[in-house]
Amino acid sequence: MFDLVWDQVRHLPPLVRFCIMMLIFFTVPPLCRRVRLPAVVGLLGAGLVIGPFCLGVAPKHGEAVEFIAELGKLLLMFFAGLEIDLIQFNASRNRSVGFGLLTFGLPLVAGMGVGFAAGYPLIGALLIGSLLASHTLIAYPIVDKLGKLGNEAVTVAIGATVFTDVAALLVLAVCIPIHATGFSPNQFAVQLLELAVYVPAVLLGLGWVSRKLFALKPAKEGQFALLLLVVALAAVAAEAINLEGIIGAFLAGLAVNSATRDCEAKHELEFLGNHLFIPTFFLTIGFLIDVNTFARTLVDHFWLVAGIVGGLIGSKFLAAEVARRVYGYTWHEGLTMWSLSLPQVAATLAAALVAYNTTNAAGERLIGEPVLNSVIVLLVVTSVLGPILTERYAKQLPDAPAPQPAPAQPVAIPVDEHHALV
């Protein structure tokens, strides 16, 4: 009897599976918000429960779901590029780049050390380091709500996101083809040349074309289609030169950042992406988690997990402390910078999954399942710890000075046609 029910569960009609997905999207994110967890954590857990290693409601390789998840992964990175405040970055560009170098370089070195200790070669260790080097600003709404966005330390930490995200994705772009086909000086030179052409072509060329097209003020449905076209073109062009589509999607977001500032369709695409495509992507990652393997990773590879989590927390703290001393910030400003740069969520998980799925001619993955599981532990720990610390330390920040009113200019007020008061 039990086997019959189990078999029926594993062979549900597609529409029933769709209903289950919608029920998850309806219930899980609000529940996560109530317990102050990022929705991504709940969606990963839900994917694990209904996935092939648990209840088996969802198959591991459903063609339709995989396409929706792939589009969700691209939109995730596209929105990351769109949401970067380039005006705020320019306001403190030099200090943002300085902190960006620190909060990228030190975790990169720490991650490489963990990778070497775990037995990975140079490319694998470098990739592990890049996974620790970026950060996701999930605590942005907290500093916004507290009214601390005008604080320079907060502005610098937010601006550093531009540098860390771009640099981490460029490391990914270099590591993947080298692992897949092997290192050759000629091929590496060609790859660097392709990157040198591709990145400006997307940032400048695609940005210029998009600004011209949006200036024509197409209807909302035209804007919607144009945004999706931009994402798809950038991703396809990236894959044409053996880069990952997520790199193209992120650069496309940066390219159209200013052109879409007043775009009506942008909100519709964000709504659809954030409530259907991107949740589906996180749900399907949960399908990959084997509970037994995950538990064995925590036991058998405890030092790998501890090294990745501890290496990130320690190196991000060191980067914030060095920046605090160099820039003359207060203790709480340094701690706020640290807490803002801690969370590793969307971009890190997307890059880790790409690296996990990359194999060489011998069938060896760029990173193994223990590292992928360690990244999931890292996601949970930092996505909970980061916002808690941000709320604690940002409250202690001094308020930004109120802008001084401009000196009053003499204004001529007509009294009659012959006289005026100044």
GROMACS .gro file of C-alpha atoms in nm:
model
  422
    1MET     CA    1   0.000   0.000   0.000
    2PHE     CA    2   0.276   0.239   0.098
    3ASP     CA    3   0.473   0.156  -0.218
    4LEU     CA    4   0.164   0.231  -0.431
    5VAL     CA    5   0.116   0.572  -0.269
    6TRP     CA    6   0.488   0.646  -0.302
    7ASP     CA    7   0.481   0.555  -0.670
    8GLN     CA    8   0.180   0.784  -0.728
    9VAL     CA    9   0.355   1.072  -0.551
   10ARG     CA   10   0.659   1.029  -0.776
   11HIS     CA   11   0.444   1.032  -1.091
   12LEU     CA   12   0.211   1.326  -1.029
   13PRO     CA   13   0.074   1.509  -1.336
   14PRO     CA   14   0.266   1.825  -1.431
   15LEU     CA   15  -0.025   2.052  -1.336
   16VAL     CA   16  -0.037   1.903  -0.985
   17ARG     CA   17   0.337   1.965  -0.949
   18PHE     CA   18   0.281   2.322  -1.064
   19CYS     CA   19   0.013   2.365  -0.794
   20ILE     CA   20   0.258   2.239  -0.531
   21MET     CA   21   0.521   2.487  -0.651
   22MET     CA   22   0.274   2.776  -0.633
   23LEU     CA   23   0.171   2.668  -0.282
   24ILE     CA   24   0.537   2.673  -0.179
   25PHE     CA   25   0.589   3.020  -0.331
   26PHE     CA   26   0.276   3.141  -0.151
   27THR     CA   27   0.361   3.008   0.195
   28VAL     CA   28   0.739   2.974   0.235
   29PRO     CA   29   0.867   3.333   0.178
   30PRO     CA   30   0.617   3.489   0.427
   31LEU     CA   31   0.704   3.225   0.686
   32CYS     CA   32   1.073   3.297   0.638
   33ARG     CA   33   1.013   3.669   0.687
   34ARG     CA   34   0.834   3.600   1.014
   35VAL     CA   35   1.134   3.413   1.153
   36ARG     CA   36   1.376   3.665   0.996
   37LEU     CA   37   1.531   3.425   0.748
   38PRO     CA   38   1.598   3.508   0.380
   39ALA     CA   39   1.337   3.343   0.155
   40VAL     CA   40   1.614   3.164  -0.033
   41VAL     CA   41   1.685   2.948   0.273
   42GLY     CA   42   1.322   2.836   0.292
   43LEU     CA   43   1.303   2.769  -0.082
   44LEU     CA   44   1.617   2.555  -0.068
   45GLY     CA   45   1.463   2.357   0.216
   46ALA     CA   46   1.133   2.316   0.029
   47GLY     CA   47   1.322   2.200  -0.280
   48LEU     CA   48   1.504   1.944  -0.070
   49VAL     CA   49   1.175   1.810   0.071
   50ILE     CA   50   0.991   1.771  -0.260
   51GLY     CA   51   1.306   1.679  -0.455
   52PRO     CA   52   1.415   1.338  -0.582
   53PHE     CA   53   1.622   1.259  -0.270
   54CYS     CA   54   1.325   1.299  -0.033
   55LEU     CA   55   0.955   1.284  -0.134
   56GLY     CA   56   1.032   1.265  -0.504
   57VAL     CA   57   0.744   1.494  -0.604
   58ALA     CA   58   0.975   1.679  -0.844
   59PRO     CA   59   1.211   1.502  -1.085
   60LYS     CA   60   1.578   1.595  -1.080
   61HIS     CA   61   1.580   1.693  -1.449
   62GLY     CA   62   1.240   1.829  -1.553
   63GLU     CA   63   1.285   2.004  -1.887
   64ALA     CA   64   1.026   2.280  -1.834
   65VAL     CA   65   1.135   2.349  -1.476
   66GLU     CA   66   1.501   2.356  -1.578
   67PHE     CA   67   1.429   2.618  -1.845
   68ILE     CA   68   1.237   2.837  -1.598
   69ALA     CA   69   1.518   2.793  -1.343
   70GLU     CA   70   1.782   2.882  -1.605
   71LEU     CA   71   1.593   3.201  -1.690
   72GLY     CA   72   1.560   3.270  -1.317
   73LYS     CA   73   1.938   3.237  -1.275
   74LEU     CA   74   1.996   3.487  -1.556
   75LEU     CA   75   1.737   3.732  -1.419
   76LEU     CA   76   1.890   3.700  -1.073
   77MET     CA   77   2.223   3.826  -1.203
   78PHE     CA   78   2.058   4.080  -1.433
   79PHE     CA   79   1.873   4.234  -1.137
   80ALA     CA   80   2.197   4.236  -0.937
   81GLY     CA   81   2.349   4.457  -1.206
   82LEU     CA   82   2.036   4.670  -1.233
   83GLU     CA   83   2.012   4.736  -0.860
   84ILE     CA   84   2.369   4.861  -0.815
   85ASP     CA   85   2.351   5.232  -0.746
   86LEU     CA   86   2.614   5.372  -0.981
   87ILE     CA   87   2.550   5.728  -0.860
   88GLN     CA   88   2.624   5.624  -0.503
   89PHE     CA   89   2.933   5.433  -0.622
   90ASN     CA   90   3.064   5.742  -0.802
   91ALA     CA   91   3.004   5.957  -0.492
   92SER     CA   92   3.273   5.765  -0.304
   93ARG     CA   93   3.444   5.585  -0.591
   94ASN     CA   94   3.803   5.585  -0.463
   95ARG     CA   95   3.720   5.463  -0.114
   96SER     CA   96   3.468   5.211  -0.251
   97VAL     CA   97   3.733   5.066  -0.481
   98GLY     CA   98   3.983   5.061  -0.192
   99PHE     CA   99   3.745   4.872   0.036
  100GLY     CA  100   3.639   4.657  -0.258
  101LEU     CA  101   4.001   4.551  -0.313
  102LEU     CA  102   4.035   4.460   0.054
  103THR     CA  103   3.705   4.277   0.092
  104PHE     CA  104   3.769   4.091  -0.234
  105GLY     CA  105   4.140   4.018  -0.201
  106LEU     CA  106   4.159   3.896   0.160
  107PRO     CA  107   3.865   3.648   0.132
  108LEU     CA  108   4.007   3.534  -0.204
  109VAL     CA  109   4.337   3.448  -0.035
  110ALA     CA  110   4.157   3.281   0.258
  111GLY     CA  111   3.941   3.075   0.024
  112MET     CA  112   4.242   2.970  -0.183
  113GLY     CA  113   4.413   2.856   0.137
  114VAL     CA  114   4.110   2.644   0.226
  115GLY     CA  115   4.100   2.505  -0.128
  116PHE     CA  116   4.469   2.408  -0.123
  117ALA     CA  117   4.425   2.248   0.220
  118ALA     CA  118   4.132   2.045   0.083
  119GLY     CA  119   4.349   1.915  -0.200
  120TYR     CA  120   4.222   2.128  -0.488
  121PRO     CA  121   4.459   2.241  -0.764
  122LEU     CA  122   4.524   2.609  -0.835
  123ILE     CA  123   4.213   2.666  -1.054
  124GLY     CA  124   3.980   2.494  -0.807
  125ALA     CA  125   4.130   2.681  -0.511
  126LEU     CA  126   4.107   3.012  -0.699
  127LEU     CA  127   3.740   2.945  -0.774
  128ILE     CA  128   3.668   2.866  -0.408
  129GLY     CA  129   3.839   3.192  -0.314
  130SER     CA  130   3.622   3.386  -0.559
  131LEU     CA  131   3.307   3.240  -0.403
  132LEU     CA  132   3.406   3.403  -0.074
  133ALA     CA  133   3.514   3.732  -0.230
  134SER     CA  134   3.181   3.886  -0.335
  135HIS     CA  135   2.890   3.984  -0.110
  136THR     CA  136   2.514   4.034  -0.134
  137LEU     CA  137   2.352   4.345   0.017
  138ILE     CA  138   2.057   4.174   0.180
  139ALA     CA  139   2.092   4.412   0.479
  140TYR     CA  140   2.044   4.720   0.258
  141PRO     CA  141   1.679   4.767   0.371
  142ILE     CA  142   1.796   4.772   0.734
  143VAL     CA  143   2.034   5.067   0.694
  144ASP     CA  144   1.773   5.235   0.475
  145LYS     CA  145   1.506   5.196   0.744
  146LEU     CA  146   1.746   5.326   1.010
  147GLY     CA  147   1.821   5.633   0.796
  148LYS     CA  148   2.196   5.559   0.776
  149LEU     CA  149   2.240   5.555   0.398
  150GLY     CA  150   2.402   5.899   0.415
  151ASN     CA  151   2.685   5.769   0.635
  152GLU     CA  152   3.005   5.752   0.431
  153ALA     CA  153   3.109   5.411   0.567
  154VAL     CA  154   2.774   5.265   0.457
  155THR     CA  155   2.808   5.429   0.114
  156VAL     CA  156   3.158   5.286   0.074
  157ALA     CA  157   3.043   4.934   0.170
  158ILE     CA  158   2.753   4.953  -0.076
  159GLY     CA  159   2.974   5.092  -0.353
  160ALA     CA  160   3.230   4.814  -0.300
  161THR     CA  161   2.966   4.566  -0.421
  162VAL     CA  162   3.027   4.683  -0.778
  163PHE     CA  163   3.394   4.589  -0.759
  164THR     CA  164   3.358   4.259  -0.572
  165ASP     CA  165   3.075   4.124  -0.790
  166VAL     CA  166   3.246   4.211  -1.118
  167ALA     CA  167   3.584   4.078  -1.003
  168ALA     CA  168   3.437   3.751  -0.869
  169LEU     CA  169   3.253   3.688  -1.195
  170LEU     CA  170   3.566   3.761  -1.398
  171VAL     CA  171   3.757   3.502  -1.193
  172LEU     CA  172   3.475   3.258  -1.267
  173ALA     CA  173   3.501   3.347  -1.636
  174VAL     CA  174   3.872   3.261  -1.638
  175CYS     CA  175   3.853   2.943  -1.427
  176ILE     CA  176   3.572   2.761  -1.610
  177PRO     CA  177   3.725   2.729  -1.959
  178ILE     CA  178   4.069   2.648  -1.816
  179HIS     CA  179   3.921   2.362  -1.612
  180ALA     CA  180   3.702   2.240  -1.898
  181THR     CA  181   3.967   2.230  -2.171
  182GLY     CA  182   4.299   2.264  -1.986
  183PHE     CA  183   4.547   2.550  -1.970
  184SER     CA  184   4.729   2.660  -2.280
  185PRO     CA  185   4.910   2.995  -2.309
  186ASN     CA  186   4.766   3.061  -2.654
  187GLN     CA  187   4.414   2.971  -2.550
  188PHE     CA  188   4.446   3.177  -2.232
  189ALA     CA  189   4.563   3.479  -2.434
  190VAL     CA  190   4.268   3.435  -2.670
  191GLN     CA  191   4.033   3.414  -2.374
  192LEU     CA  192   4.169   3.735  -2.223
  193LEU     CA  193   4.135   3.904  -2.562
  194GLU     CA  194   3.775   3.784  -2.591
  195LEU     CA  195   3.704   3.919  -2.242
  196ALA     CA  196   3.870   4.250  -2.330
  197VAL     CA  197   3.638   4.281  -2.630
  198TYR     CA  198   3.323   4.131  -2.478
  199VAL     CA  199   3.306   4.332  -2.155
  200PRO     CA  200   3.325   4.680  -2.319
  201ALA     CA  201   3.097   4.562  -2.601
  202VAL     CA  202   2.825   4.478  -2.349
  203LEU     CA  203   2.882   4.766  -2.106
  204LEU     CA  204   2.930   5.037  -2.369
  205GLY     CA  205   2.779   4.902  -2.691
  206LEU     CA  206   2.471   4.734  -2.546
  207GLY     CA  207   2.430   5.023  -2.303
  208TRP     CA  208   2.436   5.277  -2.586
  209VAL     CA  209   2.189   5.080  -2.800
  210SER     CA  210   1.952   5.029  -2.509
  211ARG     CA  211   1.956   5.400  -2.422
  212LYS     CA  212   1.870   5.486  -2.784
  213LEU     CA  213   1.589   5.230  -2.795
  214PHE     CA  214   1.440   5.331  -2.460
  215ALA     CA  215   1.460   5.697  -2.569
  216LEU     CA  216   1.205   5.609  -2.840
  217LYS     CA  217   0.962   5.544  -2.552
  218PRO     CA  218   0.820   5.210  -2.669
  219ALA     CA  219   0.498   5.080  -2.512
  220LYS     CA  220   0.527   4.889  -2.185
  221GLU     CA  221   0.503   4.550  -2.356
  222GLY     CA  222   0.781   4.660  -2.593
  223GLN     CA  223   1.000   4.763  -2.299
  224PHE     CA  224   0.932   4.426  -2.133
  225ALA     CA  225   1.037   4.234  -2.446
  226LEU     CA  226   1.343   4.458  -2.490
  227LEU     CA  227   1.466   4.389  -2.137
  228LEU     CA  228   1.435   4.013  -2.186
  229LEU     CA  229   1.606   4.044  -2.524
  230VAL     CA  230   1.899   4.231  -2.366
  231VAL     CA  231   1.943   3.957  -2.104
  232ALA     CA  232   1.922   3.678  -2.362
  233LEU     CA  233   2.160   3.847  -2.610
  234ALA     CA  234   2.425   3.914  -2.345
  235ALA     CA  235   2.398   3.555  -2.215
  236VAL     CA  236   2.413   3.400  -2.563
  237ALA     CA  237   2.713   3.616  -2.656
  238ALA     CA  238   2.888   3.510  -2.334
  239GLU     CA  239   2.828   3.143  -2.407
  240ALA     CA  240   2.957   3.193  -2.763
  241ILE     CA  241   3.302   3.273  -2.620
  242ASN     CA  242   3.284   2.996  -2.356
  243LEU     CA  243   3.173   3.220  -2.070
  244GLU     CA  244   2.880   3.149  -1.844
  245GLY     CA  245   2.549   3.318  -1.923
  246ILE     CA  246   2.527   3.466  -1.572
  247ILE     CA  247   2.833   3.682  -1.647
  248GLY     CA  248   2.661   3.828  -1.952
  249ALA     CA  249   2.337   3.880  -1.760
  250PHE     CA  250   2.515   4.071  -1.482
  251LEU     CA  251   2.702   4.291  -1.728
  252ALA     CA  252   2.375   4.352  -1.917
  253GLY     CA  253   2.220   4.475  -1.593
  254LEU     CA  254   2.507   4.720  -1.545
  255ALA     CA  255   2.481   4.826  -1.911
  256VAL     CA  256   2.112   4.921  -1.899
  257ASN     CA  257   2.125   5.044  -1.538
  258SER     CA  258   2.082   5.412  -1.620
  259ALA     CA  259   1.863   5.360  -1.928
  260THR     CA  260   1.596   5.173  -1.728
  261ARG     CA  261   1.577   5.413  -1.435
  262ASP     CA  262   1.232   5.536  -1.545
  263CYS     CA  263   1.132   5.221  -1.734
  264GLU     CA  264   0.774   5.113  -1.655
  265ALA     CA  265   0.825   4.751  -1.762
  266LYS     CA  266   1.124   4.711  -1.527
  267HIS     CA  267   0.892   4.672  -1.228
  268GLU     CA  268   0.677   4.413  -1.408
  269LEU     CA  269   0.985   4.210  -1.502
  270GLU     CA  270   1.119   4.233  -1.146
  271PHE     CA  271   0.782   4.120  -1.010
  272LEU     CA  272   0.765   3.822  -1.246
  273GLY     CA  273   1.130   3.733  -1.193
  274ASN     CA  274   1.128   3.768  -0.815
  275HIS     CA  275   0.805   3.573  -0.767
  276LEU     CA  276   0.830   3.297  -1.030
  277PHE     CA  277   1.158   3.251  -1.216
  278ILE     CA  278   1.409   3.318  -0.938
  279PRO     CA  279   1.220   3.118  -0.670
  280THR     CA  280   1.207   2.829  -0.918
  281PHE     CA  281   1.586   2.852  -0.956
  282PHE     CA  282   1.640   2.828  -0.579
  283LEU     CA  283   1.382   2.549  -0.552
  284THR     CA  284   1.566   2.341  -0.814
  285ILE     CA  285   1.894   2.382  -0.628
  286GLY     CA  286   1.718   2.213  -0.338
  287PHE     CA  287   1.651   1.919  -0.573
  288LEU     CA  288   2.028   1.860  -0.589
  289ILE     CA  289   2.072   1.826  -0.212
  290ASP     CA  290   2.099   1.470  -0.091
  291VAL     CA  291   2.028   1.482   0.284
  292ASN     CA  292   2.257   1.189   0.359
  293THR     CA  293   2.544   1.336   0.155
  294PHE     CA  294   2.484   1.680   0.309
  295ALA     CA  295   2.498   1.535   0.662
  296ARG     CA  296   2.811   1.334   0.577
  297THR     CA  297   2.972   1.652   0.444
  298LEU     CA  298   2.921   1.825   0.779
  299VAL     CA  299   3.082   1.530   0.958
  300ASP     CA  300   3.344   1.399   0.715
  301HIS     CA  301   3.443   1.742   0.582
  302PHE     CA  302   3.392   1.943   0.900
  303TRP     CA  303   3.718   2.132   0.861
  304LEU     CA  304   3.632   2.226   0.503
  305VAL     CA  305   3.297   2.368   0.614
  306ALA     CA  306   3.458   2.542   0.914
  307GLY     CA  307   3.740   2.676   0.696
  308ILE     CA  308   3.503   2.823   0.437
  309VAL     CA  309   3.264   2.977   0.691
  310GLY     CA  310   3.534   3.089   0.935
  311GLY     CA  311   3.765   3.205   0.655
  312LEU     CA  312   3.493   3.428   0.513
  313ILE     CA  313   3.390   3.579   0.847
  314GLY     CA  314   3.749   3.639   0.958
  315SER     CA  315   3.878   3.780   0.628
  316LYS     CA  316   3.578   4.010   0.583
  317PHE     CA  317   3.634   4.141   0.937
  318LEU     CA  318   4.004   4.199   0.867
  319ALA     CA  319   3.919   4.386   0.545
  320ALA     CA  320   3.669   4.611   0.726
  321GLU     CA  321   3.915   4.676   1.011
  322VAL     CA  322   4.195   4.777   0.773
  323ALA     CA  323   3.957   5.007   0.583
  324ARG     CA  324   3.835   5.155   0.913
  325ARG     CA  325   4.187   5.243   1.023
  326VAL     CA  326   4.294   5.378   0.683
  327TYR     CA  327   3.982   5.593   0.635
  328GLY     CA  328   3.955   5.703   0.998
  329TYR     CA  329   3.609   5.559   1.064
  330THR     CA  330   3.469   5.483   1.408
  331TRP     CA  331   3.458   5.133   1.557
  332HIS     CA  332   3.085   5.096   1.485
  333GLU     CA  333   3.130   5.219   1.128
  334GLY     CA  334   3.393   4.950   1.072
  335LEU     CA  335   3.166   4.682   1.221
  336THR     CA  336   2.878   4.799   1.002
  337MET     CA  337   3.098   4.770   0.692
  338TRP     CA  338   3.192   4.418   0.804
  339SER     CA  339   2.833   4.311   0.863
  340LEU     CA  340   2.717   4.453   0.528
  341SER     CA  341   2.987   4.258   0.342
  342LEU     CA  342   2.922   3.925   0.519
  343PRO     CA  343   2.612   3.778   0.346
  344GLN     CA  344   2.681   3.538   0.060
  345VAL     CA  345   2.350   3.457  -0.104
  346ALA     CA  346   2.228   3.478  -0.461
  347ALA     CA  347   2.538   3.547  -0.673
  348THR     CA  348   2.758   3.314  -0.467
  349LEU     CA  349   2.511   3.027  -0.494
  350ALA     CA  350   2.464   3.079  -0.868
  351ALA     CA  351   2.841   3.083  -0.928
  352ALA     CA  352   2.893   2.776  -0.707
  353LEU     CA  353   2.631   2.581  -0.900
  354VAL     CA  354   2.793   2.677  -1.233
  355ALA     CA  355   3.133   2.564  -1.102
  356TYR     CA  356   2.983   2.239  -0.970
  357ASN     CA  357   2.830   2.161  -1.311
  358THR     CA  358   3.157   2.234  -1.496
  359THR     CA  359   3.352   1.916  -1.576
  360ASN     CA  360   3.674   1.849  -1.766
  361ALA     CA  361   3.750   1.574  -2.017
  362ALA     CA  362   3.803   1.325  -1.732
  363GLY     CA  363   3.461   1.404  -1.585
  364GLU     CA  364   3.608   1.585  -1.282
  365ARG     CA  365   3.404   1.875  -1.147
  366LEU     CA  366   3.558   2.216  -1.091
  367ILE     CA  367   3.433   2.202  -0.730
  368GLY     CA  368   3.300   1.889  -0.564
  369GLU     CA  369   2.980   1.824  -0.376
  370PRO     CA  370   3.144   1.890  -0.034
  371VAL     CA  371   3.230   2.246  -0.145
  372LEU     CA  372   2.879   2.302  -0.285
  373ASN     CA  373   2.728   2.181   0.043
  374SER     CA  374   2.973   2.400   0.236
  375VAL     CA  375   2.859   2.700   0.029
  376ILE     CA  376   2.498   2.622   0.125
  377VAL     CA  377   2.600   2.618   0.494
  378LEU     CA  378   2.783   2.948   0.433
  379LEU     CA  379   2.469   3.092   0.276
  380VAL     CA  380   2.255   3.002   0.578
  381VAL     CA  381   2.507   3.125   0.837
  382THR     CA  382   2.595   3.458   0.672
  383SER     CA  383   2.242   3.542   0.556
  384VAL     CA  384   2.125   3.515   0.918
  385LEU     CA  385   2.432   3.661   1.091
  386GLY     CA  386   2.487   3.957   0.855
  387PRO     CA  387   2.149   4.131   0.896
  388ILE     CA  388   2.146   4.071   1.273
  389LEU     CA  389   2.487   4.236   1.311
  390THR     CA  390   2.396   4.519   1.071
  391GLU     CA  391   2.088   4.606   1.274
  392ARG     CA  392   2.292   4.600   1.594
  393TYR     CA  393   2.585   4.813   1.477
  394ALA     CA  394   2.412   5.049   1.231
  395LYS     CA  395   2.195   5.181   1.515
  396GLN     CA  396   2.512   5.318   1.676
  397LEU     CA  397   2.619   5.514   1.370
  398PRO     CA  398   2.605   5.893   1.383
  399ASP     CA  399   2.336   6.045   1.168
  400ALA     CA  400   2.454   6.196   0.843
  401PRO     CA  401   2.474   6.575   0.864
  402ALA     CA  402   2.167   6.743   0.725
  403PRO     CA  403   2.230   6.928   0.399
  404GLN     CA  404   2.280   7.299   0.457
  405PRO     CA  405   2.029   7.521   0.281
  406ALA     CA  406   2.171   7.722  -0.004
  407PRO     CA  407   2.215   8.094   0.063
  408ALA     CA  408   1.907   8.289  -0.023
  409GLN     CA  409   1.928   8.457  -0.359
  410PRO     CA  410   1.775   8.796  -0.406
  411VAL     CA  411   1.440   8.755  -0.575
  412ALA     CA  412   1.269   9.037  -0.749
  413ILE     CA  413   0.905   9.061  -0.643
  414PRO     CA  414   0.708   9.296  -0.862
  415VAL     CA  415   0.502   9.557  -0.674
  416ASP     CA  416   0.378   9.750  -0.968
  417GLU     CA  417   0.497   9.810  -1.318
  418HIS     CA  418   0.745  10.074  -1.206
  419HIS     CA  419   0.893   9.933  -0.882
  420ALA     CA  420   1.019   9.602  -0.741
  421LEU     CA  421   1.121   9.482  -0.396
  422VAL     CA  422   1.440   9.281  -0.346
   0.00000   0.00000   0.00000
